[in-house]
mmCIF file of N, CA and C in Angstrom:
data_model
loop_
_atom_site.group_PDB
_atom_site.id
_atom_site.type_symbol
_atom_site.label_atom_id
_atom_site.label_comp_id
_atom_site.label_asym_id
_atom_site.label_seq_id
_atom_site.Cartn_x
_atom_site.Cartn_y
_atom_site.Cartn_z
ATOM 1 N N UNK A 27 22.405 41.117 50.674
ATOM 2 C CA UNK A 27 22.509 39.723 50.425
ATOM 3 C C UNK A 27 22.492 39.444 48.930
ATOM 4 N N UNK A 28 21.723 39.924 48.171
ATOM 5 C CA UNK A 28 21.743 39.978 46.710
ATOM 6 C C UNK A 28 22.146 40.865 45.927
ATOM 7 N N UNK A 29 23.143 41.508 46.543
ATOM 8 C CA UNK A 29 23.679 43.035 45.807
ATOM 9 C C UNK A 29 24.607 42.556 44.778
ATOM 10 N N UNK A 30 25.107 41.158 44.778
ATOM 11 C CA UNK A 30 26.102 40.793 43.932
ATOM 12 C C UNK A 30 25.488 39.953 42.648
ATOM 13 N N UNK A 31 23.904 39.704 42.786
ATOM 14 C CA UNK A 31 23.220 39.048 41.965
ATOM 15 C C UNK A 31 22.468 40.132 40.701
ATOM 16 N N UNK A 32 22.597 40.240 39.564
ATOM 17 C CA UNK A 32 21.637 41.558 38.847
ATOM 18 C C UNK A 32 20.314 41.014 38.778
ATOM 19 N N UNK A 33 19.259 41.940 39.000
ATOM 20 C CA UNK A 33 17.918 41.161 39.158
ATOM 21 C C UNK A 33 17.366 41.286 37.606
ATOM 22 N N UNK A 34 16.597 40.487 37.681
ATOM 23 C CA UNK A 34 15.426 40.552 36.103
ATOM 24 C C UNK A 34 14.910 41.017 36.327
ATOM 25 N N UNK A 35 14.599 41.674 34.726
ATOM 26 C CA UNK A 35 13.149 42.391 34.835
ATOM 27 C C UNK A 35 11.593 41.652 35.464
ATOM 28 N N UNK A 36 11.007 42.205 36.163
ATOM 29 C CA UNK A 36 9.837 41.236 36.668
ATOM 30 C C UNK A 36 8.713 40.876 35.564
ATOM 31 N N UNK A 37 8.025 40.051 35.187
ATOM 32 C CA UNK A 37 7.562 39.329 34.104
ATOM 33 C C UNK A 37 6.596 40.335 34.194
ATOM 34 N N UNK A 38 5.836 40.881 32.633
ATOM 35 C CA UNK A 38 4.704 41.647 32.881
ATOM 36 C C UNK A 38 3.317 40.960 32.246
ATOM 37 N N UNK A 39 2.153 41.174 33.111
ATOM 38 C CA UNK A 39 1.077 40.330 32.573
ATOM 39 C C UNK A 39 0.812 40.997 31.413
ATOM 40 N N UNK A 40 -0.252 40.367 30.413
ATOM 41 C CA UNK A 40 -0.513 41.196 29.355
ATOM 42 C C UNK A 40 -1.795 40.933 29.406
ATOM 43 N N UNK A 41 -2.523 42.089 28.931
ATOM 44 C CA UNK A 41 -3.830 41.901 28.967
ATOM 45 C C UNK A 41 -4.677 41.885 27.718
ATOM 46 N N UNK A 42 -6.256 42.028 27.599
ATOM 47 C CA UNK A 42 -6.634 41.688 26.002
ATOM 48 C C UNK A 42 -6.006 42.758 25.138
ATOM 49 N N UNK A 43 -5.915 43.788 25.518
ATOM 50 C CA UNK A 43 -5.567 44.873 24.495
ATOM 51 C C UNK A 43 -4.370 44.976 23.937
ATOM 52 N N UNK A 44 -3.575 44.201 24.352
ATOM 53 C CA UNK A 44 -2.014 43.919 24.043
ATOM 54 C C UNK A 44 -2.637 42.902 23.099
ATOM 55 N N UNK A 45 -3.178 41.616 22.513
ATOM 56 C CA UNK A 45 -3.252 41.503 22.010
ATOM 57 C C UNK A 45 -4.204 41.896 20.485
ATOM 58 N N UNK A 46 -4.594 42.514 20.877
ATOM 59 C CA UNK A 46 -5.429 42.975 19.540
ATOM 60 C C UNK A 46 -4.610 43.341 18.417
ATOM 61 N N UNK A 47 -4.826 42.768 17.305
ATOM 62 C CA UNK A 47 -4.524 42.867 15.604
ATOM 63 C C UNK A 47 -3.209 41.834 15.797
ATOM 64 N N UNK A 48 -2.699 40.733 16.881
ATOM 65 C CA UNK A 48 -2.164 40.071 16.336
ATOM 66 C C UNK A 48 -2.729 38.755 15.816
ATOM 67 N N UNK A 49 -1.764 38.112 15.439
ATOM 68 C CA UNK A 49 -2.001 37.099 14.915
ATOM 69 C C UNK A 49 -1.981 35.428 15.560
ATOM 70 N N UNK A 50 -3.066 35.092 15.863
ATOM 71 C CA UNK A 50 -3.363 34.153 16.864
ATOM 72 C C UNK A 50 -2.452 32.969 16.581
ATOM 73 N N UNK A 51 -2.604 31.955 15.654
ATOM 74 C CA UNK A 51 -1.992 30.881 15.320
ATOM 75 C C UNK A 51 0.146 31.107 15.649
ATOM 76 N N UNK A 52 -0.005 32.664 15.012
ATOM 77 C CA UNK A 52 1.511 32.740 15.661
ATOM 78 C C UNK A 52 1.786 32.269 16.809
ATOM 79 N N UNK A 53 1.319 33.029 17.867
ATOM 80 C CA UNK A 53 1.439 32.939 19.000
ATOM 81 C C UNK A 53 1.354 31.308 19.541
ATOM 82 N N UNK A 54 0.727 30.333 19.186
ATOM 83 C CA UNK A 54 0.886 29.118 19.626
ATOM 84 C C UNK A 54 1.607 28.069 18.113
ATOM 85 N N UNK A 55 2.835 28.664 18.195
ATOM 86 C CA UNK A 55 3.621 27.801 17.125
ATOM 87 C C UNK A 55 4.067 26.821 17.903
ATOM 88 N N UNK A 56 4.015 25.601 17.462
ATOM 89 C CA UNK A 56 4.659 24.237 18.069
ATOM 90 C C UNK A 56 4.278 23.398 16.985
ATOM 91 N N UNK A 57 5.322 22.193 17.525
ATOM 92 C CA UNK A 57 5.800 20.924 16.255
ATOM 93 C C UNK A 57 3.897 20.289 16.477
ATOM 94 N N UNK A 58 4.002 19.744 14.998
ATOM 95 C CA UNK A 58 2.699 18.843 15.287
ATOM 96 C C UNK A 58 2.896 17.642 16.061
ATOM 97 N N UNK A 59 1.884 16.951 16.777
ATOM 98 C CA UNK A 59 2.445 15.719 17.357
ATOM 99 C C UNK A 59 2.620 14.812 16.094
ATOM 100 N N UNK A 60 3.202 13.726 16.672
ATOM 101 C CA UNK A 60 3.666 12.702 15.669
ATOM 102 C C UNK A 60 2.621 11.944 15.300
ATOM 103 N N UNK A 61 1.984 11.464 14.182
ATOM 104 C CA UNK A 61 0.886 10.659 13.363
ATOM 105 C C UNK A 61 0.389 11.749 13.469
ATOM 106 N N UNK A 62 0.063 13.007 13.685
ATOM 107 C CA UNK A 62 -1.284 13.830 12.900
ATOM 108 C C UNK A 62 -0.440 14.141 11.917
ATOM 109 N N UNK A 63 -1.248 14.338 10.916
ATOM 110 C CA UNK A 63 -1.474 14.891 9.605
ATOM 111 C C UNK A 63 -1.541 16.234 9.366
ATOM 112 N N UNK A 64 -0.641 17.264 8.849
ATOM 113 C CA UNK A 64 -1.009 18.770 8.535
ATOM 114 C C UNK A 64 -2.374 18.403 7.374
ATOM 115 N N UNK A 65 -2.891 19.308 7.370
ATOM 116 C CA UNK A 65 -4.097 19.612 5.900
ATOM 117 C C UNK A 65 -3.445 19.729 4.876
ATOM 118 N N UNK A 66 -2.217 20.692 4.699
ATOM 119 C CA UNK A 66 -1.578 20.887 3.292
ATOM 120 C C UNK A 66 -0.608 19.520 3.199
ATOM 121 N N UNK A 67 -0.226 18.948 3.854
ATOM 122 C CA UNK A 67 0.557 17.590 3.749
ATOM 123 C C UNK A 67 -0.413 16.648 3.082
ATOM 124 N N UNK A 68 -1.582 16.406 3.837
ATOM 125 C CA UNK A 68 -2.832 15.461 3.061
ATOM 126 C C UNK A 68 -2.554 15.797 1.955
ATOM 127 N N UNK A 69 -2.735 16.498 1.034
ATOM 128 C CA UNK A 69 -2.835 17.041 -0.035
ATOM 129 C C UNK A 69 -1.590 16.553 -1.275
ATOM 130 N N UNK A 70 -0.802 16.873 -0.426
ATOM 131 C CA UNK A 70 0.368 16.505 -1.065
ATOM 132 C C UNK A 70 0.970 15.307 -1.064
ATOM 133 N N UNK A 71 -0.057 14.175 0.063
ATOM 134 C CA UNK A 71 0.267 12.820 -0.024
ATOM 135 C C UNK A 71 -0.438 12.030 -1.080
ATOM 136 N N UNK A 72 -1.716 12.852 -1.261
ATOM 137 C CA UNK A 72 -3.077 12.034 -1.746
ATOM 138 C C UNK A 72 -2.334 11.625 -3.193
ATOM 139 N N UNK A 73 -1.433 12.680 -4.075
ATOM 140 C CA UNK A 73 -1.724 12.494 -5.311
ATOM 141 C C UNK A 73 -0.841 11.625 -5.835
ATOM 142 N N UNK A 74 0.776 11.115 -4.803
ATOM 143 C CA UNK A 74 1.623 10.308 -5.099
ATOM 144 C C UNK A 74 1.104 8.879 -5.037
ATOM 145 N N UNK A 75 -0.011 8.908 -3.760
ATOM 146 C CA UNK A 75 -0.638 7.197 -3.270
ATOM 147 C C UNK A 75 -1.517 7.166 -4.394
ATOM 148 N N UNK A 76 -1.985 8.152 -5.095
ATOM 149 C CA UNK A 76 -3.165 7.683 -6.441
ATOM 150 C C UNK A 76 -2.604 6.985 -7.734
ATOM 151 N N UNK A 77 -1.108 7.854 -7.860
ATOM 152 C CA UNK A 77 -0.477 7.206 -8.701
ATOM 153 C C UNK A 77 0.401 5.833 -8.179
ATOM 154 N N UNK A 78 0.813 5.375 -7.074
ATOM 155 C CA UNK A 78 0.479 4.465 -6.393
ATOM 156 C C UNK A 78 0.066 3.185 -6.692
ATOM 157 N N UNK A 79 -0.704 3.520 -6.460
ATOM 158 C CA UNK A 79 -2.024 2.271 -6.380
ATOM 159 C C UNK A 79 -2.657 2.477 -7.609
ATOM 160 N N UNK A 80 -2.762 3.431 -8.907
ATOM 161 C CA UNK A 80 -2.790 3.076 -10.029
ATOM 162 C C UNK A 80 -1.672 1.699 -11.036
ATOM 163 N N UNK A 81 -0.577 2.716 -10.380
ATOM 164 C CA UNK A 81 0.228 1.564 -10.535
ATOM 165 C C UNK A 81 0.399 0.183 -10.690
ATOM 166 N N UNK A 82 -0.076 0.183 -9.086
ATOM 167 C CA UNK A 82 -0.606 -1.160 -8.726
ATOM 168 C C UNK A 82 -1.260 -2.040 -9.553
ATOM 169 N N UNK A 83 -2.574 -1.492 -9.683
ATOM 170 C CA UNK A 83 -3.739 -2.260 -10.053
ATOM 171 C C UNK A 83 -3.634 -2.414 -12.321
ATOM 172 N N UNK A 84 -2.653 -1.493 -12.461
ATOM 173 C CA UNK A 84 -2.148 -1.792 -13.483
ATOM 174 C C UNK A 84 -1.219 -2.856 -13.720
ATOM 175 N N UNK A 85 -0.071 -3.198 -12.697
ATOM 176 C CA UNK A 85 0.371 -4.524 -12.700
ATOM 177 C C UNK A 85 -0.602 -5.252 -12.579
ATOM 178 N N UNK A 86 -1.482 -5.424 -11.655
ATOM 179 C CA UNK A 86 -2.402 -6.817 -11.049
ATOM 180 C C UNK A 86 -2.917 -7.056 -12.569
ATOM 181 N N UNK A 87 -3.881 -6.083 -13.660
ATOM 182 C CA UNK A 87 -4.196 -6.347 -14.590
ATOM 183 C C UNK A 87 -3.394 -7.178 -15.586
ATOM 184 N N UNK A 88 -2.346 -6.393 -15.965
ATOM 185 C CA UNK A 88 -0.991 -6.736 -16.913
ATOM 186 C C UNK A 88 -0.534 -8.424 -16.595
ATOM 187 N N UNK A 89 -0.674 -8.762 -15.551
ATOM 188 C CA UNK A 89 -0.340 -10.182 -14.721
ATOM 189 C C UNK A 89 -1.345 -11.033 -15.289
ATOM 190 N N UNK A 90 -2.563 -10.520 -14.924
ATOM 191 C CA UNK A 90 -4.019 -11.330 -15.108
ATOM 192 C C UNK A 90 -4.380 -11.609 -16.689
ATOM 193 N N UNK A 91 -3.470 -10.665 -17.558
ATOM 194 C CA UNK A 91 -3.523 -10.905 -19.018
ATOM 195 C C UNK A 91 -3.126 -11.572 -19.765
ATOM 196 N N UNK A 92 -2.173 -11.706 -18.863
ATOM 197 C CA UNK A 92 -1.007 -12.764 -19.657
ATOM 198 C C UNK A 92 -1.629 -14.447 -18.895
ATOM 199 N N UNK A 93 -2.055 -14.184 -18.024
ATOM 200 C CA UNK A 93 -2.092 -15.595 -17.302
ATOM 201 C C UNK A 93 -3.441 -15.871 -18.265
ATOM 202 N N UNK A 94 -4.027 -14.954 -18.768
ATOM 203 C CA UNK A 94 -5.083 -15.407 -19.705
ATOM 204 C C UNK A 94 -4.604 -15.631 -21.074
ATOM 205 N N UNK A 95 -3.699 -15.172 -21.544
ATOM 206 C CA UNK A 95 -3.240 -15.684 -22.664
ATOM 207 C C UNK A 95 -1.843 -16.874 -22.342
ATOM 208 N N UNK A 96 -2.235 -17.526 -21.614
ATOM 209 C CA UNK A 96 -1.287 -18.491 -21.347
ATOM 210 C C UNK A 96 -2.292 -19.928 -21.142
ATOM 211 N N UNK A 97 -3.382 -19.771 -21.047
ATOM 212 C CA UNK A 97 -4.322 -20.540 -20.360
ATOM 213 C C UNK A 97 -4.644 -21.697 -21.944
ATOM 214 N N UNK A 98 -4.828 -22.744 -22.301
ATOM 215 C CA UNK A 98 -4.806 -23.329 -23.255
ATOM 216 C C UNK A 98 -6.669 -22.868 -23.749
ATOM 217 N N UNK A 99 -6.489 -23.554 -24.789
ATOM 218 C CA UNK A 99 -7.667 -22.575 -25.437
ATOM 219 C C UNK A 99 -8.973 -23.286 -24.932
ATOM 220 N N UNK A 100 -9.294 -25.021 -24.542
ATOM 221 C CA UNK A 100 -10.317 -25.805 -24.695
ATOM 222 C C UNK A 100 -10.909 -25.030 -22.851
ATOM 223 N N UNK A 101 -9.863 -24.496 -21.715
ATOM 224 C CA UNK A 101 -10.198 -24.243 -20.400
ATOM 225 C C UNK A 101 -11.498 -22.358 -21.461
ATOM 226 N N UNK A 102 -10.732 -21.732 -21.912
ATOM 227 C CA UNK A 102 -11.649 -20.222 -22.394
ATOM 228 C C UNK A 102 -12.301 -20.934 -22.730
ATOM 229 N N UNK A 103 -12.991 -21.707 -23.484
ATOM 230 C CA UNK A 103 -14.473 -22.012 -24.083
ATOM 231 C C UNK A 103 -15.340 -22.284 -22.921
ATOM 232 N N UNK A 104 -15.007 -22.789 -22.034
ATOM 233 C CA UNK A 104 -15.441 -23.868 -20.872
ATOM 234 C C UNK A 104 -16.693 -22.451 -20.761
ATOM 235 N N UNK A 105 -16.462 -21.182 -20.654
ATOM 236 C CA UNK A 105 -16.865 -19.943 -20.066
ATOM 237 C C UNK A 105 -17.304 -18.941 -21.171
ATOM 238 N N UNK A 106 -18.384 -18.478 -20.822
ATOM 239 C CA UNK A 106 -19.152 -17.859 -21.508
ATOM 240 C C UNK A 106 -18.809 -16.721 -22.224
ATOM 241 N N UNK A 107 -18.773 -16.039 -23.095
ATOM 242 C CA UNK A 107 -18.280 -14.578 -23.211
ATOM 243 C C UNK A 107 -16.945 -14.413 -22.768
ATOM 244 N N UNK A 108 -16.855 -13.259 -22.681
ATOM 245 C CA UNK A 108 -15.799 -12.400 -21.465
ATOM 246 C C UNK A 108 -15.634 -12.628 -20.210
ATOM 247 N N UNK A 109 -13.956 -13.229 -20.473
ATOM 248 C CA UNK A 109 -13.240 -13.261 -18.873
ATOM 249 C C UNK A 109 -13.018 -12.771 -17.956
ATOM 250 N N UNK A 110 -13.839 -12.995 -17.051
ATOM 251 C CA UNK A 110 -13.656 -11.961 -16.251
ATOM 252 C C UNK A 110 -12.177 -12.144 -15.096
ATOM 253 N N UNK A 111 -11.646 -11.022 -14.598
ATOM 254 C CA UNK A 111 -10.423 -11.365 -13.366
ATOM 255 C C UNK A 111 -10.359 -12.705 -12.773
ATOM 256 N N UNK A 112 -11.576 -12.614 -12.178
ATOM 257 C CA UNK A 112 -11.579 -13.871 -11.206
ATOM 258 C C UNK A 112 -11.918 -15.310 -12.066
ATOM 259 N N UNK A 113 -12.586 -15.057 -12.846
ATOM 260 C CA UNK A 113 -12.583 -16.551 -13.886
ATOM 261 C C UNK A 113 -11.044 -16.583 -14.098
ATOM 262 N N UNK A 114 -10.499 -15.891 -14.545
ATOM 263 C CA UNK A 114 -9.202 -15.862 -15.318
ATOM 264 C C UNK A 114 -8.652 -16.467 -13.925
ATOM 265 N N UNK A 115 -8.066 -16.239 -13.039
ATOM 266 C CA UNK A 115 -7.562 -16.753 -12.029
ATOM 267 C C UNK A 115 -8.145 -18.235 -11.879
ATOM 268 N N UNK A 116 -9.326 -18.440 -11.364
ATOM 269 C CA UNK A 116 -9.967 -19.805 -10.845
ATOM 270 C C UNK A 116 -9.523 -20.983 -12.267
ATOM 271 N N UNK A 117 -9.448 -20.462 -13.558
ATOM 272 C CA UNK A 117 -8.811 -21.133 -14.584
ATOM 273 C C UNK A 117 -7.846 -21.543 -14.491
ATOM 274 N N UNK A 118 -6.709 -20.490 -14.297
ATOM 275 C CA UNK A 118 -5.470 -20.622 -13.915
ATOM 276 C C UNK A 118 -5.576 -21.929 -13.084
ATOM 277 N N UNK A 119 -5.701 -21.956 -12.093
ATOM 278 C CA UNK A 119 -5.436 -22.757 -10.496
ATOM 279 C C UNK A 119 -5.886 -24.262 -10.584
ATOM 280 N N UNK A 120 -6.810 -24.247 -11.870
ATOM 281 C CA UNK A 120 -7.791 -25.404 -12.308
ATOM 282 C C UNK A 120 -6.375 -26.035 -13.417
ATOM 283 N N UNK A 121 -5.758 -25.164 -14.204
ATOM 284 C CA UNK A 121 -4.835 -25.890 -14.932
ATOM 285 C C UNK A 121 -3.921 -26.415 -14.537
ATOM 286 N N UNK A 122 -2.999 -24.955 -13.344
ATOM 287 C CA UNK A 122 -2.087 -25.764 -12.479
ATOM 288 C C UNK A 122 -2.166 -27.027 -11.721
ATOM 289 N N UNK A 123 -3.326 -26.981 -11.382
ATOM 290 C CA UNK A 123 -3.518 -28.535 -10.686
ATOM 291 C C UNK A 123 -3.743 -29.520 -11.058
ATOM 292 N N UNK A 124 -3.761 -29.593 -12.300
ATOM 293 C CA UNK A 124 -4.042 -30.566 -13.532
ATOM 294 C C UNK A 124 -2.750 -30.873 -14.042
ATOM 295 N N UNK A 125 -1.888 -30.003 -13.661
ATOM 296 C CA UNK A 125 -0.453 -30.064 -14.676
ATOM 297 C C UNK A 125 0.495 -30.804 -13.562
ATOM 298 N N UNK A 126 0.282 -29.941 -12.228
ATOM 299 C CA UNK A 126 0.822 -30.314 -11.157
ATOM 300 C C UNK A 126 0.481 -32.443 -10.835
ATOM 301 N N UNK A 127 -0.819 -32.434 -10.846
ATOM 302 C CA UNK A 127 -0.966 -33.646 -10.961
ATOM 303 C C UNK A 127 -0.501 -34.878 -11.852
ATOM 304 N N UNK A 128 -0.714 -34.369 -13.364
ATOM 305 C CA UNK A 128 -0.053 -34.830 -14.139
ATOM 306 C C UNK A 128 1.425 -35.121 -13.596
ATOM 307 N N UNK A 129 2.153 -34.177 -13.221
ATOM 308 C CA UNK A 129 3.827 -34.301 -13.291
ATOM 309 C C UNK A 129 3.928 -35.156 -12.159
ATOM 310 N N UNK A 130 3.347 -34.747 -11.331
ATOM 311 C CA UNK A 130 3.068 -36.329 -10.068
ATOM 312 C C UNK A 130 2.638 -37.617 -10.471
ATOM 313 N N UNK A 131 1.863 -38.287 -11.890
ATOM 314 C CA UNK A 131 1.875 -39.257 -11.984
ATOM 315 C C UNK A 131 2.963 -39.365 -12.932
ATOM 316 N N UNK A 132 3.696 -38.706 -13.612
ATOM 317 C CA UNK A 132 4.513 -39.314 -14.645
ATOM 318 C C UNK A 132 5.948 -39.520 -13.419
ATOM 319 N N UNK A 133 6.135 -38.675 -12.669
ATOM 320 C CA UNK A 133 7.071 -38.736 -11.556
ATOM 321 C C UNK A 133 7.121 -40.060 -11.048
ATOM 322 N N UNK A 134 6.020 -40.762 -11.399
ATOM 323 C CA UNK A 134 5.891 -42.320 -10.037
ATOM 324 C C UNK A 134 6.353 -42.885 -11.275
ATOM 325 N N UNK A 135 6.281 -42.766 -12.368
ATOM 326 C CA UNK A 135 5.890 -43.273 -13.476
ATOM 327 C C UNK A 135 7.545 -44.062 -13.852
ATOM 328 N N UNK A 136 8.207 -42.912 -13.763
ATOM 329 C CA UNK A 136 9.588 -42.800 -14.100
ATOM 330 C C UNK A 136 10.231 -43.632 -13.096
ATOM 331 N N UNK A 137 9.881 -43.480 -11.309
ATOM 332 C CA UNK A 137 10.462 -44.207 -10.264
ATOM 333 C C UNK A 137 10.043 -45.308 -10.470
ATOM 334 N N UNK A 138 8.872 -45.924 -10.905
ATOM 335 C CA UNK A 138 8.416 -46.909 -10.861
ATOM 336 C C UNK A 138 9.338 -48.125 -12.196
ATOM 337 N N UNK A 139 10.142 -47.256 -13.528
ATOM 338 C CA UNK A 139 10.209 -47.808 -14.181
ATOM 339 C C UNK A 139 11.960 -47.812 -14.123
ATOM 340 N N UNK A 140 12.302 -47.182 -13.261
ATOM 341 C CA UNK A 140 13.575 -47.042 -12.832
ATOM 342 C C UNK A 140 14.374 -48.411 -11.755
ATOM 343 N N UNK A 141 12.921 -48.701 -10.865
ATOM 344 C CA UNK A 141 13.205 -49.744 -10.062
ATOM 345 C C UNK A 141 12.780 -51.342 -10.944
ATOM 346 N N UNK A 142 11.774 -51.060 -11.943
ATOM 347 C CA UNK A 142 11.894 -52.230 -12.350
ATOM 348 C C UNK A 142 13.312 -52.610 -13.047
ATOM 349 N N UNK A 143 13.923 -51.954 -13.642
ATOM 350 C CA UNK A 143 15.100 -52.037 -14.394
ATOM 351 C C UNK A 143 16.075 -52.587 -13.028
ATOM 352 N N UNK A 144 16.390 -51.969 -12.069
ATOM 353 C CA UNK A 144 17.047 -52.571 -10.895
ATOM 354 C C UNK A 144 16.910 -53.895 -10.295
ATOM 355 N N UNK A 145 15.476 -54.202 -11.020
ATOM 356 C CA UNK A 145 15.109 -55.869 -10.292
ATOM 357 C C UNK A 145 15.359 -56.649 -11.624
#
């Protein structure tokens, strides 16, 4: 019935002594799953995200410097010493809204003197 089929060799078990002096990790090579992390990959991620986020926090500074040298001089006295980040910001937001306001009353200012001319 199977004379026309060639048979395989039959699978052979292996036992501990077949493996001795190899090399374990060989033997179970497979893809990592997806989101783990190799150890030597960590490594090689850490030092691009340091420069990174140095980066970063070198813009955020560079930003925060200028918005301090933009700030009119009578808001720096208001504050003691040295500016700190967050003074420097809360300054900022204190001028804009002062300026912002301003341009909102001269805005009515202008409509207001636009319609008297119409009457």
């Amino acid at each position: 019935m199977d004379e026309g089929i060639p048979r395989l060799p039959e699978r052979q078990l292996l036992e501990h002594r077949d493996f001795i002096g190899l090399d374990y990790p060989s033997l179970y090579m497979c893809k990592p799953k997806r989101g783990v992390k190799r150890d030597e990959s960590k490594e090689t991620y850490k030092l691009p995200h340091r420069l990174i986020e140095k980066k970063r926090r070198d813009r955020i500074n560079e930003c925060i410097a200028q918005l301090k040298d933009l700030l009119p001089e009578h808001l720096k006295l208001t504050t003691l010493g040295h500016l700190e980040k967050a003074v420097v910001l809360e300054l900022t937001l204190k001028h804009l809204k002062a300026l912002t306001a301003l341009t909102e009353q001269q805005h009515q200012k202008i409509v207001a003197l636009q319609n008297g001319k119409r009457a």
